[in-house]
Amino acid sequence: MATTTQPRTQRRLPDAPREPRRLGFSQKLSRWDVKVSPYLYISPFFLLFALTGLFPLLYTAYVSVFDWHLLGGKGEFVGFDNFAFVFQEPNFWKGLRNTFSIFALSTIPQLLVAIVLAALLDANLRARTFWRMGVLVPYVVAPVAVSLLFGKIFADQSGVANAFLGMVGIDPIRWHGEVVPSHIAIATMVNFRWIGYNTLILLAAMQAVPRDLYEAAVIDGATRARQFFSITIPSIRPTIIFVVITSTIGGLQIFDEPRMFDQLGQGGAGRQWMTVTMYIYELAFGNQKSFGRAAAVAWVLFLIILAFGLLNFWLTRRIASDSAPRARKKVTR
């Protein structure tokens, strides 16, 4: 009887290369989706930044090297003559001095008060929502309205501030006539508007701190002050850095409050409170109508803000990194 044998199937050797698997269109599309979609999601921000931030910055640098007039348009190429003219102008240095003075009088107290208010609002208070919304009310008010209101409060003759000072035996202060009082008045306006805004940002960061840290600190006998300096402040370090940088940028670009501090809007008779941004406005739309010189001052201000921002970022990170190890040691004391 004849028997048929089935042919043996050939086994593939272990080292034999496999044939590449062809991917279908849907699989290729899914791979491209995983690789490309994250960049598409973030692309609107960069497109808007290029359109509203990067392009005006570069175009301002282009305008700054030309004799560009408001009415006559683009003139001849002058190089760095606009920068040289600006550095020789006394009003530019006055504006720079006033900007730094108002910035110091507003930003530093603003940050300190905002941290304290955020810590108080983070506590177990009654009607917490009411108080948290209340600190944001000044930010909602229009800057022009705030400036007009405080301009009357700090009036030289019949202002509310001088009336209170007269009740305690202090002579009236010339808020619009002297340098330092005018800076204090404008800094008060800035603090009135922005303290609540920064308070809510810091409050959101404080609420994200794990409560287990505070419970452990209470068990170890740490006081409220020790918890604040050893747990709260190190935990909200990134938010503090963010608030410092944004306050620096906004403080060095201040315009609305000093512009509306009086009816003329020129920074005082002796330019006591004229800021750099007001000087830019005067160069561009004042008697000179020089866009080239205004663009030069704008670029100088940009470089100053960039330097201050980098310095603030470095200092805050340095201070926070140095204090963090010591805070861990002291929290249990």
mmCIF file of C-alpha atoms in Angstrom:
data_model
loop_
_atom_site.group_PDB
_atom_site.id
_atom_site.type_symbol
_atom_site.label_atom_id
_atom_site.label_comp_id
_atom_site.label_asym_id
_atom_site.label_seq_id
_atom_site.Cartn_x
_atom_site.Cartn_y
_atom_site.Cartn_z
ATOM 1 C CA MET A 1 0.000 0.000 0.000
ATOM 2 C CA ALA A 2 1.457 3.317 -1.081
ATOM 3 C CA THR A 3 1.599 6.109 1.439
ATOM 4 C CA THR A 4 1.817 9.834 0.657
ATOM 5 C CA THR A 5 3.994 12.010 2.750
ATOM 6 C CA GLN A 6 3.214 15.667 3.304
ATOM 7 C CA PRO A 7 6.034 18.006 2.416
ATOM 8 C CA ARG A 8 7.709 19.507 5.426
ATOM 9 C CA THR A 9 7.304 23.227 5.842
ATOM 10 C CA GLN A 10 10.557 25.093 5.784
ATOM 11 C CA ARG A 11 11.314 26.770 9.056
ATOM 12 C CA ARG A 12 12.762 30.274 8.948
ATOM 13 C CA LEU A 13 16.195 30.532 10.450
ATOM 14 C CA PRO A 14 16.462 32.751 13.516
ATOM 15 C CA ASP A 15 18.929 35.112 11.886
ATOM 16 C CA ALA A 16 17.040 35.473 8.652
ATOM 17 C CA PRO A 17 15.781 39.086 8.128
ATOM 18 C CA ARG A 18 12.065 39.672 8.230
ATOM 19 C CA GLU A 19 10.302 41.304 5.422
ATOM 20 C CA PRO A 20 9.408 44.922 6.265
ATOM 21 C CA ARG A 21 5.799 45.347 7.166
ATOM 22 C CA ARG A 22 4.015 47.861 5.062
ATOM 23 C CA LEU A 23 1.978 50.402 6.942
ATOM 24 C CA GLY A 24 -1.423 51.360 5.769
ATOM 25 C CA PHE A 25 -2.513 54.939 5.181
ATOM 26 C CA SER A 26 -4.480 55.087 8.440
ATOM 27 C CA GLN A 27 -1.457 53.898 10.439
ATOM 28 C CA LYS A 28 0.793 56.475 8.796
ATOM 29 C CA LEU A 29 -1.790 59.133 9.518
ATOM 30 C CA SER A 30 -1.969 58.151 13.186
ATOM 31 C CA ARG A 31 1.815 58.322 13.474
ATOM 32 C CA TRP A 32 1.893 61.761 11.913
ATOM 33 C CA ASP A 33 -0.922 62.797 14.229
ATOM 34 C CA VAL A 34 1.094 61.800 17.302
ATOM 35 C CA LYS A 35 4.200 63.619 16.071
ATOM 36 C CA VAL A 36 2.703 66.754 14.542
ATOM 37 C CA SER A 37 -0.458 67.456 16.551
ATOM 38 C CA PRO A 38 1.339 68.809 19.680
ATOM 39 C CA TYR A 39 3.053 71.443 17.531
ATOM 40 C CA LEU A 40 -0.237 72.328 15.876
ATOM 41 C CA TYR A 41 -1.891 72.802 19.271
ATOM 42 C CA ILE A 42 0.715 75.331 20.424
ATOM 43 C CA SER A 43 1.191 76.997 17.035
ATOM 44 C CA PRO A 44 -1.608 79.623 17.510
ATOM 45 C CA PHE A 45 0.306 81.199 20.381
ATOM 46 C CA PHE A 46 3.526 81.470 18.392
ATOM 47 C CA LEU A 47 1.678 82.767 15.331
ATOM 48 C CA LEU A 48 -0.033 85.468 17.397
ATOM 49 C CA PHE A 49 3.240 86.289 19.153
ATOM 50 C CA ALA A 50 5.029 86.627 15.808
ATOM 51 C CA LEU A 51 2.247 88.850 14.495
ATOM 52 C CA THR A 52 1.659 91.083 17.529
ATOM 53 C CA GLY A 53 4.986 90.853 19.366
ATOM 54 C CA LEU A 54 7.962 89.835 17.284
ATOM 55 C CA PHE A 55 7.090 91.732 14.105
ATOM 56 C CA PRO A 56 6.447 95.096 15.879
ATOM 57 C CA LEU A 57 9.680 94.637 17.813
ATOM 58 C CA LEU A 58 11.749 94.042 14.696
ATOM 59 C CA TYR A 59 9.949 96.756 12.767
ATOM 60 C CA THR A 60 10.620 99.222 15.583
ATOM 61 C CA ALA A 61 14.317 98.412 15.319
ATOM 62 C CA TYR A 62 14.085 99.080 11.580
ATOM 63 C CA VAL A 63 12.359 102.433 12.104
ATOM 64 C CA SER A 64 14.908 103.491 14.749
ATOM 65 C CA VAL A 65 17.742 103.749 12.199
ATOM 66 C CA PHE A 66 15.840 106.087 9.841
ATOM 67 C CA ASP A 67 14.785 109.715 9.984
ATOM 68 C CA TRP A 68 11.125 108.694 10.100
ATOM 69 C CA HIS A 69 8.622 111.536 10.440
ATOM 70 C CA LEU A 70 4.985 111.191 11.444
ATOM 71 C CA LEU A 71 3.736 113.197 8.465
ATOM 72 C CA GLY A 72 6.623 112.930 6.017
ATOM 73 C CA GLY A 73 7.089 109.199 6.408
ATOM 74 C CA LYS A 74 10.356 107.342 5.920
ATOM 75 C CA GLY A 75 13.425 109.513 5.458
ATOM 76 C CA GLU A 76 17.103 108.876 4.944
ATOM 77 C CA PHE A 77 19.146 106.292 6.784
ATOM 78 C CA VAL A 78 20.766 107.831 9.885
ATOM 79 C CA GLY A 79 22.140 104.758 11.655
ATOM 80 C CA PHE A 80 22.531 105.272 15.390
ATOM 81 C CA ASP A 81 22.062 109.052 15.271
ATOM 82 C CA ASN A 82 18.609 108.708 16.829
ATOM 83 C CA PHE A 83 20.099 106.824 19.780
ATOM 84 C CA ALA A 84 22.851 109.435 20.139
ATOM 85 C CA PHE A 85 20.265 112.235 20.145
ATOM 86 C CA VAL A 86 18.167 110.488 22.773
ATOM 87 C CA PHE A 87 21.115 109.905 25.110
ATOM 88 C CA GLN A 88 21.947 113.619 24.961
ATOM 89 C CA GLU A 89 18.424 114.703 25.870
ATOM 90 C CA PRO A 90 17.874 115.666 29.551
ATOM 91 C CA ASN A 91 14.209 114.671 29.365
ATOM 92 C CA PHE A 92 15.163 111.094 28.553
ATOM 93 C CA TRP A 93 17.248 110.805 31.708
ATOM 94 C CA LYS A 94 14.496 112.476 33.724
ATOM 95 C CA GLY A 95 12.015 109.958 32.387
ATOM 96 C CA LEU A 96 14.365 107.106 33.191
ATOM 97 C CA ARG A 97 14.845 108.395 36.742
ATOM 98 C CA ASN A 98 11.124 108.834 37.275
ATOM 99 C CA THR A 99 10.364 105.393 35.853
ATOM 100 C CA PHE A 100 12.794 103.653 38.192
ATOM 101 C CA SER A 101 11.576 105.658 41.185
ATOM 102 C CA ILE A 102 7.878 104.925 40.582
ATOM 103 C CA PHE A 103 8.742 101.304 39.822
ATOM 104 C CA ALA A 104 10.566 100.888 43.156
ATOM 105 C CA LEU A 105 7.807 102.626 45.140
ATOM 106 C CA SER A 106 5.089 100.494 43.583
ATOM 107 C CA THR A 107 6.483 97.047 42.802
ATOM 108 C CA ILE A 108 8.189 96.219 46.104
ATOM 109 C CA PRO A 109 5.277 97.195 48.434
ATOM 110 C CA GLN A 110 2.848 95.689 45.936
ATOM 111 C CA LEU A 111 4.477 92.267 46.126
ATOM 112 C CA LEU A 112 4.818 92.304 49.927
ATOM 113 C CA VAL A 113 1.212 93.367 50.533
ATOM 114 C CA ALA A 114 -0.083 90.873 47.967
ATOM 115 C CA ILE A 115 1.694 87.975 49.695
ATOM 116 C CA VAL A 116 0.302 88.980 53.089
ATOM 117 C CA LEU A 117 -3.238 89.399 51.745
ATOM 118 C CA ALA A 118 -3.043 86.059 49.938
ATOM 119 C CA ALA A 119 -1.983 84.361 53.175
ATOM 120 C CA LEU A 120 -4.900 85.957 55.040
ATOM 121 C CA LEU A 121 -7.387 84.951 52.345
ATOM 122 C CA ASP A 122 -6.006 81.426 52.397
ATOM 123 C CA ALA A 123 -6.975 81.118 56.063
ATOM 124 C CA ASN A 124 -10.325 79.828 57.289
ATOM 125 C CA LEU A 125 -12.323 83.066 57.046
ATOM 126 C CA ARG A 126 -16.032 83.644 56.949
ATOM 127 C CA ALA A 127 -17.384 84.743 53.555
ATOM 128 C CA ARG A 128 -14.092 83.914 51.877
ATOM 129 C CA THR A 129 -15.562 84.236 48.394
ATOM 130 C CA PHE A 130 -16.744 87.771 49.136
ATOM 131 C CA TRP A 131 -13.324 88.899 50.334
ATOM 132 C CA ARG A 132 -11.532 87.189 47.471
ATOM 133 C CA MET A 133 -13.739 88.880 44.922
ATOM 134 C CA GLY A 134 -13.473 92.155 46.783
ATOM 135 C CA VAL A 135 -9.717 92.449 46.332
ATOM 136 C CA LEU A 136 -10.195 92.223 42.548
ATOM 137 C CA VAL A 137 -12.643 95.145 42.316
ATOM 138 C CA PRO A 138 -9.935 97.861 41.929
ATOM 139 C CA TYR A 139 -8.470 95.960 38.981
ATOM 140 C CA VAL A 140 -11.817 96.095 37.175
ATOM 141 C CA VAL A 141 -12.004 99.889 37.423
ATOM 142 C CA ALA A 142 -10.704 101.669 34.320
ATOM 143 C CA PRO A 143 -7.198 103.156 34.674
ATOM 144 C CA VAL A 144 -8.432 106.564 33.548
ATOM 145 C CA ALA A 145 -11.083 106.611 36.268
ATOM 146 C CA VAL A 146 -8.550 105.586 38.906
ATOM 147 C CA SER A 147 -6.122 108.279 37.752
ATOM 148 C CA LEU A 148 -8.764 110.990 37.815
ATOM 149 C CA LEU A 149 -9.956 109.905 41.262
ATOM 150 C CA PHE A 150 -6.489 109.838 42.797
ATOM 151 C CA GLY A 151 -5.599 113.055 41.015
ATOM 152 C CA LYS A 152 -8.328 114.720 43.087
ATOM 153 C CA ILE A 153 -7.323 112.902 46.263
ATOM 154 C CA PHE A 154 -3.738 114.131 45.899
ATOM 155 C CA ALA A 155 -4.667 117.654 44.820
ATOM 156 C CA ASP A 156 -2.268 120.300 46.090
ATOM 157 C CA GLN A 157 -4.829 122.643 47.617
ATOM 158 C CA SER A 158 -8.098 120.842 48.325
ATOM 159 C CA GLY A 159 -7.130 117.191 48.191
ATOM 160 C CA VAL A 160 -8.313 114.580 50.649
ATOM 161 C CA ALA A 161 -4.746 113.543 51.441
ATOM 162 C CA ASN A 162 -3.724 117.042 52.513
ATOM 163 C CA ALA A 163 -6.941 117.371 54.541
ATOM 164 C CA PHE A 164 -6.026 114.269 56.570
ATOM 165 C CA LEU A 165 -2.459 115.488 56.972
ATOM 166 C CA GLY A 166 -3.758 118.830 58.237
ATOM 167 C CA MET A 167 -5.802 117.030 60.898
ATOM 168 C CA VAL A 168 -2.584 115.653 62.415
ATOM 169 C CA GLY A 169 -0.714 118.950 62.129
ATOM 170 C CA ILE A 170 1.291 118.313 58.946
ATOM 171 C CA ASP A 171 1.597 121.072 56.360
ATOM 172 C CA PRO A 172 0.049 120.466 52.924
ATOM 173 C CA ILE A 173 2.266 118.630 50.465
ATOM 174 C CA ARG A 174 2.673 119.722 46.857
ATOM 175 C CA TRP A 175 1.820 116.390 45.289
ATOM 176 C CA HIS A 176 1.970 117.812 41.765
ATOM 177 C CA GLY A 177 4.878 120.181 42.307
ATOM 178 C CA GLU A 178 7.598 118.036 43.863
ATOM 179 C CA VAL A 179 9.358 114.928 42.616
ATOM 180 C CA VAL A 180 9.088 112.430 45.473
ATOM 181 C CA PRO A 181 5.473 113.249 46.522
ATOM 182 C CA SER A 182 4.295 112.917 42.915
ATOM 183 C CA HIS A 183 6.010 109.541 42.641
ATOM 184 C CA ILE A 184 4.373 108.383 45.873
ATOM 185 C CA ALA A 185 0.945 109.457 44.621
ATOM 186 C CA ILE A 186 1.369 107.659 41.293
ATOM 187 C CA ALA A 187 2.746 104.557 43.025
ATOM 188 C CA THR A 188 -0.333 104.568 45.261
ATOM 189 C CA MET A 189 -2.533 104.464 42.172
ATOM 190 C CA VAL A 190 -0.554 101.568 40.728
ATOM 191 C CA ASN A 191 -0.716 99.622 43.979
ATOM 192 C CA PHE A 192 -4.447 100.258 44.294
ATOM 193 C CA ARG A 193 -5.080 98.649 40.900
ATOM 194 C CA TRP A 194 -2.630 95.748 40.909
ATOM 195 C CA ILE A 195 -2.390 94.476 44.492
ATOM 196 C CA GLY A 196 -5.659 92.551 44.217
ATOM 197 C CA TYR A 197 -4.686 91.012 40.881
ATOM 198 C CA ASN A 198 -1.369 89.720 42.227
ATOM 199 C CA THR A 199 -3.087 88.611 45.439
ATOM 200 C CA LEU A 200 -5.382 86.230 43.578
ATOM 201 C CA ILE A 201 -2.465 84.769 41.609
ATOM 202 C CA LEU A 202 -0.509 84.105 44.800
ATOM 203 C CA LEU A 203 -3.649 82.794 46.518
ATOM 204 C CA ALA A 204 -4.146 80.225 43.763
ATOM 205 C CA ALA A 205 -0.566 79.065 44.270
ATOM 206 C CA MET A 206 -1.022 78.838 48.045
ATOM 207 C CA GLN A 207 -4.139 76.712 47.683
ATOM 208 C CA ALA A 208 -2.151 74.234 45.583
ATOM 209 C CA VAL A 209 0.307 73.580 48.432
ATOM 210 C CA PRO A 210 -0.363 70.117 49.952
ATOM 211 C CA ARG A 211 -2.090 70.431 53.327
ATOM 212 C CA ASP A 212 -0.192 67.430 54.616
ATOM 213 C CA LEU A 213 2.869 69.647 54.966
ATOM 214 C CA TYR A 214 1.023 72.014 57.293
ATOM 215 C CA GLU A 215 -0.404 69.150 59.335
ATOM 216 C CA ALA A 216 3.046 67.663 59.786
ATOM 217 C CA ALA A 217 4.417 71.071 60.767
ATOM 218 C CA VAL A 218 1.659 71.511 63.375
ATOM 219 C CA ILE A 219 2.460 68.108 64.852
ATOM 220 C CA ASP A 220 6.131 69.086 65.044
ATOM 221 C CA GLY A 221 5.193 72.281 66.880
ATOM 222 C CA ALA A 222 5.822 74.837 64.125
ATOM 223 C CA THR A 223 4.118 78.198 64.586
ATOM 224 C CA ARG A 224 2.056 79.996 61.953
ATOM 225 C CA ALA A 225 4.939 82.289 61.113
ATOM 226 C CA ARG A 226 7.321 79.347 60.767
ATOM 227 C CA GLN A 227 4.850 77.552 58.496
ATOM 228 C CA PHE A 228 4.528 80.654 56.347
ATOM 229 C CA PHE A 229 8.253 81.200 55.872
ATOM 230 C CA SER A 230 9.289 77.541 55.768
ATOM 231 C CA ILE A 231 6.444 75.972 53.781
ATOM 232 C CA THR A 232 4.348 78.582 51.995
ATOM 233 C CA ILE A 233 7.071 80.810 50.579
ATOM 234 C CA PRO A 234 9.306 77.979 49.238
ATOM 235 C CA SER A 235 6.281 76.165 47.799
ATOM 236 C CA ILE A 236 5.045 79.152 45.784
ATOM 237 C CA ARG A 237 8.514 80.146 44.542
ATOM 238 C CA PRO A 238 7.665 79.769 40.809
ATOM 239 C CA THR A 239 4.582 81.940 41.221
ATOM 240 C CA ILE A 240 6.565 84.606 43.069
ATOM 241 C CA ILE A 241 9.091 84.638 40.228
ATOM 242 C CA PHE A 242 6.244 85.032 37.735
ATOM 243 C CA VAL A 243 4.677 87.908 39.689
ATOM 244 C CA VAL A 244 8.029 89.664 40.080
ATOM 245 C CA ILE A 245 8.816 89.443 36.366
ATOM 246 C CA THR A 246 5.357 90.576 35.231
ATOM 247 C CA SER A 247 5.365 93.409 37.766
ATOM 248 C CA THR A 248 8.778 94.495 36.500
ATOM 249 C CA ILE A 249 7.587 94.553 32.913
ATOM 250 C CA GLY A 250 4.420 96.452 33.789
ATOM 251 C CA GLY A 251 6.171 98.834 36.197
ATOM 252 C CA LEU A 252 8.774 99.923 33.662
ATOM 253 C CA GLN A 253 6.090 100.459 31.011
ATOM 254 C CA ILE A 254 3.789 102.574 33.181
ATOM 255 C CA PHE A 255 1.866 105.159 31.168
ATOM 256 C CA ASP A 256 -1.820 105.555 32.101
ATOM 257 C CA GLU A 257 -1.439 106.684 35.705
ATOM 258 C CA PRO A 258 1.209 109.405 35.197
ATOM 259 C CA ARG A 259 -0.414 110.527 31.946
ATOM 260 C CA MET A 260 -3.737 111.202 33.664
ATOM 261 C CA PHE A 261 -2.294 112.553 36.918
ATOM 262 C CA ASP A 262 -2.986 116.099 35.744
ATOM 263 C CA GLN A 263 -5.002 117.703 32.963
ATOM 264 C CA LEU A 264 -2.023 118.501 30.724
ATOM 265 C CA GLY A 265 -0.571 114.993 30.640
ATOM 266 C CA GLN A 266 3.034 116.127 30.199
ATOM 267 C CA GLY A 267 4.486 114.831 33.436
ATOM 268 C CA GLY A 268 4.455 118.119 35.328
ATOM 269 C CA ALA A 269 5.873 121.560 34.596
ATOM 270 C CA GLY A 270 9.394 120.363 35.341
ATOM 271 C CA ARG A 271 8.719 116.806 34.111
ATOM 272 C CA GLN A 272 8.641 115.633 37.725
ATOM 273 C CA TRP A 273 6.769 112.409 36.957
ATOM 274 C CA MET A 274 7.258 111.983 33.198
ATOM 275 C CA THR A 275 8.105 108.323 32.498
ATOM 276 C CA VAL A 276 9.960 106.794 29.562
ATOM 277 C CA THR A 277 6.747 105.728 27.845
ATOM 278 C CA MET A 278 5.409 109.264 28.139
ATOM 279 C CA TYR A 279 8.631 110.522 26.579
ATOM 280 C CA ILE A 280 8.159 108.059 23.705
ATOM 281 C CA TYR A 281 4.636 109.399 23.165
ATOM 282 C CA GLU A 282 5.939 112.967 23.206
ATOM 283 C CA LEU A 283 8.631 112.234 20.618
ATOM 284 C CA ALA A 284 6.218 110.425 18.308
ATOM 285 C CA PHE A 285 3.121 112.639 18.567
ATOM 286 C CA GLY A 286 4.432 115.850 20.136
ATOM 287 C CA ASN A 287 6.241 118.748 18.524
ATOM 288 C CA GLN A 288 9.019 116.640 17.003
ATOM 289 C CA LYS A 289 6.766 113.956 15.481
ATOM 290 C CA SER A 290 9.812 111.752 15.044
ATOM 291 C CA PHE A 291 9.004 108.077 14.842
ATOM 292 C CA GLY A 292 12.695 107.256 14.461
ATOM 293 C CA ARG A 293 13.687 108.798 17.784
ATOM 294 C CA ALA A 294 10.628 107.366 19.517
ATOM 295 C CA ALA A 295 11.512 103.915 18.184
ATOM 296 C CA ALA A 296 15.062 104.337 19.487
ATOM 297 C CA VAL A 297 13.767 105.092 22.998
ATOM 298 C CA ALA A 298 11.391 102.136 22.733
ATOM 299 C CA TRP A 299 14.274 99.807 21.956
ATOM 300 C CA VAL A 300 16.335 101.193 24.819
ATOM 301 C CA LEU A 301 13.381 100.580 27.129
ATOM 302 C CA PHE A 302 13.042 97.048 25.767
ATOM 303 C CA LEU A 303 16.691 96.278 26.539
ATOM 304 C CA ILE A 304 16.314 97.734 30.052
ATOM 305 C CA ILE A 305 13.216 95.630 30.737
ATOM 306 C CA LEU A 306 14.976 92.540 29.383
ATOM 307 C CA ALA A 307 17.979 93.148 31.639
ATOM 308 C CA PHE A 308 15.787 93.743 34.695
ATOM 309 C CA GLY A 309 13.706 90.665 33.935
ATOM 310 C CA LEU A 310 16.765 88.436 33.681
ATOM 311 C CA LEU A 311 18.233 89.968 36.843
ATOM 312 C CA ASN A 312 14.985 89.437 38.782
ATOM 313 C CA PHE A 313 14.728 85.871 37.529
ATOM 314 C CA TRP A 314 18.310 85.112 38.577
ATOM 315 C CA LEU A 315 17.995 86.770 41.993
ATOM 316 C CA THR A 316 14.684 85.156 42.923
ATOM 317 C CA ARG A 317 15.880 81.697 41.901
ATOM 318 C CA ARG A 318 19.148 82.218 43.775
ATOM 319 C CA ILE A 319 17.458 83.384 46.960
ATOM 320 C CA ALA A 320 14.838 80.641 46.820
ATOM 321 C CA SER A 321 17.375 77.882 46.143
ATOM 322 C CA ASP A 322 19.558 79.052 49.025
ATOM 323 C CA SER A 323 16.667 79.313 51.478
ATOM 324 C CA ALA A 324 15.019 75.989 50.620
ATOM 325 C CA PRO A 325 17.580 73.702 52.346
ATOM 326 C CA ARG A 326 17.578 75.869 55.459
ATOM 327 C CA ALA A 327 13.772 75.907 55.490
ATOM 328 C CA ARG A 328 13.637 72.093 55.574
ATOM 329 C CA LYS A 329 15.879 72.094 58.625
ATOM 330 C CA LYS A 330 13.948 74.767 60.497
ATOM 331 C CA VAL A 331 10.423 73.485 59.831
ATOM 332 C CA THR A 332 10.802 70.780 62.472
ATOM 333 C CA ARG A 333 12.121 73.141 65.133
#
